[in-house]
Amino acid sequence: MRIVLFGPPGSGKGTQGELMAKRTGFPRISTGDLLRTAVQKRTPIGRQAEAVMKEGRLVSDEIVTGLVRERLADPDCRGGYILDGFPRTIAQAEALAFLDGERPEVVIGIEVPAEVLIDRLSGRRICSSCQAVYNLALQPPRLEGRCDLCQGPLVQRPDDTPEVIRERIRVYHEQTERLKDHYLRRGSYRAVDGGGTIEEIFQRIVRLLDGEIGMSGRKWVRA
Ligand code: ADP
Ligand code: ZN
């Protein structure tokens, strides 16, 4: 099974992806996280990606597809996996079909009005040691500026500034949104209302997966 989380920046893919990973036992593969790790480690890919990400543009299909190809080869992906932030272009969707096209797939489109996205992203803070995600308005840490899990300092992502947020949303409309039609035509797209609390949205996703593909609670199958 492959679950693709689809939606604009700020729609909650990462948060919901983490919850789904815990629930299903499938690993969550976030190309944003893979790229940020490469940037931190100053690998050749990281060096190339850094400037592009800071501007809110898309890293090249070749680079991102290469990272995904490597990650999918890991043994923990054999039983199934959750993609977060990939594919983001038609070329990436085609590359994925080529890499692992036989696997049953469901695309969960988290749909959120534009105003909400900007609020969510500008309030987002990330733990600089364990990458846990907080939101000043919606999901504040217990102690200001500190991670609940590891006490690490919370920082703002360099691409969560108002100007770059606008650019990311523009790029989403220009390059990524059209994938919805692509997946609708294939019959694998399922829309989920992305408004409300984290738990409410998660329950919608769980219900959808339960109903659509007979995955039930903890018994979600590794197939
Ligand atoms: P968000 O979905 O909130 O914009 P991500 O953490 O998923 O954040 O991605 C951050 C940045 O990483 C993107 O703005 C883009 O520059 C790069 N990136 C992530 N995934 C991809 C992808 N599939 N293709 C191209 N660039 C990507
Ligand atoms: Zn932490």
XYZ file of C-alpha atoms and ligand atoms in Angstrom:
251
model
C 0.000 0.000 0.000
C 1.096 3.540 -0.713
C -0.580 6.558 0.836
C 0.195 9.859 -0.878
C -0.548 12.971 1.151
C -1.429 15.784 -1.156
C -2.204 19.408 -0.427
C -0.797 22.926 -0.370
C 1.944 24.064 2.017
C 0.370 24.430 5.446
C -2.421 21.934 4.819
C -1.084 19.682 7.578
C 0.489 16.874 5.560
C 3.436 16.500 7.920
C 1.335 16.442 11.087
C -1.205 14.009 9.677
C 1.547 11.941 8.076
C 3.221 11.442 11.454
C -0.056 10.337 13.043
C -0.727 7.955 10.168
C 2.772 6.531 10.416
C 2.198 5.725 14.094
C -1.151 4.210 13.300
C -0.148 2.097 10.313
C 3.472 1.292 11.066
C 4.329 2.560 7.574
C 7.256 4.972 7.385
C 6.474 8.588 6.467
C 8.728 9.833 3.722
C 8.871 13.605 3.519
C 10.929 15.024 0.667
C 11.035 18.339 2.550
C 12.675 16.561 5.512
C 15.059 14.614 3.262
C 16.115 17.865 1.605
C 16.481 19.761 4.904
C 18.702 16.951 6.211
C 20.835 17.174 3.066
C 21.116 20.942 3.556
C 22.158 20.514 7.195
C 24.763 17.903 6.309
C 26.037 20.115 3.470
C 25.990 17.249 0.973
C 26.300 18.148 -2.733
C 22.509 17.818 -3.081
C 21.990 19.933 0.020
C 24.208 22.673 -1.348
C 22.245 22.750 -4.575
C 18.851 22.634 -2.894
C 19.420 25.237 -0.199
C 19.033 28.401 -2.264
C 16.043 27.052 -4.186
C 14.234 26.115 -0.972
C 14.924 29.487 0.616
C 13.140 31.105 -2.307
C 10.156 28.794 -2.033
C 10.712 27.214 -5.434
C 10.804 23.529 -6.307
C 14.016 21.568 -6.227
C 14.656 19.792 -9.551
C 12.689 16.654 -10.353
C 15.969 14.746 -10.825
C 17.257 15.524 -7.339
C 13.995 14.868 -5.549
C 13.237 11.702 -7.489
C 16.746 10.436 -6.741
C 16.220 10.936 -3.003
C 12.884 9.132 -3.142
C 14.305 6.273 -5.194
C 17.022 5.704 -2.578
C 14.603 5.905 0.314
C 12.118 3.475 -1.250
C 14.879 0.894 -1.532
C 15.112 0.722 2.278
C 13.605 -2.478 3.703
C 11.102 -0.631 5.927
C 9.252 0.547 2.803
C 8.533 -2.956 1.551
C 5.217 -3.325 3.367
C 3.947 0.127 2.490
C 4.779 3.793 2.964
C 3.368 7.270 3.263
C 4.592 10.009 0.942
C 4.471 13.601 2.155
C 5.412 16.340 -0.296
C 6.041 14.025 -3.233
C 5.038 13.957 -6.037
C 4.740 17.698 -6.595
C 4.911 17.752 -10.392
C 3.525 15.566 -13.176
C 7.088 14.456 -13.961
C 7.522 13.297 -10.358
C 4.228 11.406 -10.467
C 5.383 9.662 -13.636
C 8.738 8.846 -12.056
C 6.956 7.336 -9.060
C 4.744 5.214 -11.300
C 7.908 3.986 -12.995
C 9.719 3.251 -9.708
C 6.867 1.494 -7.942
C 3.789 1.507 -10.135
C 2.260 -1.823 -9.172
C 1.582 -0.914 -5.571
C -2.035 -0.033 -4.668
C -2.250 3.683 -4.042
C -4.567 6.121 -2.388
C -4.053 9.867 -2.638
C -5.414 11.873 0.258
C -5.958 15.476 -0.731
C -6.119 17.689 2.347
C -8.235 20.642 1.245
C -7.887 23.924 3.122
C -8.911 27.498 2.263
C -6.016 29.802 1.311
C -6.330 32.203 4.285
C -5.848 29.351 6.745
C -2.586 28.291 5.083
C -0.830 31.587 5.669
C -1.836 31.687 9.358
C -0.700 28.132 9.952
C 2.653 28.569 8.233
C 3.570 31.881 9.788
C 2.921 30.489 13.288
C 4.906 27.310 12.669
C 8.000 26.627 14.767
C 10.302 23.617 14.485
C 12.522 22.013 17.102
C 16.064 22.483 15.863
C 17.208 19.211 17.431
C 14.374 16.704 16.851
C 12.336 18.491 14.109
C 9.052 18.247 16.066
C 6.532 20.776 14.751
C 4.613 23.334 16.812
C 2.309 26.218 16.064
C 2.247 29.353 18.204
C -1.508 29.730 17.807
C -2.770 26.180 17.310
C -0.313 23.877 19.030
C 1.999 25.860 21.277
C 4.821 24.200 23.215
C 4.344 23.911 26.994
C 7.367 26.125 27.573
C 7.839 29.123 25.290
C 10.581 28.549 22.717
C 11.379 24.999 23.906
C 10.504 21.595 22.495
C 8.164 19.515 24.703
C 9.939 16.330 23.685
C 13.623 17.198 23.924
C 13.814 20.780 25.281
C 15.635 21.800 22.097
C 15.283 25.410 20.917
C 12.369 26.130 18.557
C 13.151 27.998 15.366
C 11.233 29.271 12.352
C 11.945 27.558 9.049
C 13.729 29.951 6.685
C 10.937 29.427 4.145
C 8.156 30.280 6.606
C 8.513 34.038 6.191
C 5.493 35.846 4.660
C 7.218 36.540 1.350
C 8.419 32.966 0.835
C 5.092 31.525 2.016
C 3.366 33.508 -0.746
C 5.837 32.166 -3.293
C 5.352 28.556 -2.118
C 1.592 28.887 -2.458
C 2.023 30.443 -5.907
C 4.285 27.553 -6.972
C 1.725 25.114 -5.596
C -1.006 26.608 -7.781
C 1.274 26.771 -10.792
C 2.902 23.331 -10.673
C 1.391 21.021 -8.099
C -2.358 21.620 -8.008
C -2.812 20.051 -11.452
C -1.806 16.695 -9.995
C -5.256 16.563 -8.425
C -6.770 16.078 -11.891
C -4.081 13.573 -12.733
C -5.066 11.445 -9.708
C -8.796 12.066 -10.138
C -8.518 10.575 -13.623
C -6.803 7.537 -12.145
C -9.552 7.189 -9.555
C -7.155 7.333 -6.632
C -7.875 10.852 -5.328
C -9.846 11.242 -2.086
C -10.583 14.695 -0.709
C -10.454 15.317 3.019
C -11.667 18.501 4.691
C -8.486 19.932 6.215
C -10.229 22.347 8.579
C -10.648 21.886 12.323
C -8.378 20.394 14.935
C -5.530 17.980 14.243
C -7.526 15.170 15.850
C -10.687 15.953 13.824
C -8.765 15.878 10.570
C -7.010 12.670 11.559
C -10.352 11.002 12.336
C -11.606 11.989 8.864
C -8.559 10.372 7.294
C -8.883 7.232 9.400
C -12.572 6.915 8.485
C -11.764 7.400 4.848
C -9.038 4.764 4.840
C -11.209 2.378 6.858
C -14.070 2.725 4.405
C -12.135 2.904 1.166
C -9.609 0.177 1.544
C -10.739 -1.841 4.493
C -7.919 -0.756 6.735
C -9.321 -0.960 10.195
C -7.791 0.638 13.277
C -4.643 -1.103 14.404
C -5.281 -3.900 11.990
C -4.220 -1.804 9.024
C -2.514 -4.375 6.891
C 1.083 -4.213 5.815
C 0.390 -5.173 2.232
P 5.695 22.580 2.496
O 4.861 21.458 1.960
O 5.159 23.114 3.789
O 5.990 23.659 1.501
P 8.026 20.838 2.623
O 8.793 20.648 3.880
O 7.253 19.698 2.086
O 7.111 22.077 2.940
O 8.998 21.349 1.476
C 9.873 22.443 1.661
C 10.607 22.780 0.362
O 11.374 21.654 -0.078
C 9.710 23.114 -0.820
O 9.295 24.461 -0.819
C 10.639 22.775 -2.003
O 11.596 23.782 -2.204
C 11.360 21.538 -1.507
N 10.646 20.303 -1.896
C 10.039 19.413 -1.046
N 9.488 18.405 -1.742
C 9.722 18.652 -3.051
C 9.387 17.996 -4.271
N 8.682 16.859 -4.295
N 9.809 18.554 -5.434
C 10.521 19.679 -5.443
N 10.863 20.372 -4.340
C 10.473 19.870 -3.149
Zn 12.744 18.451 20.062
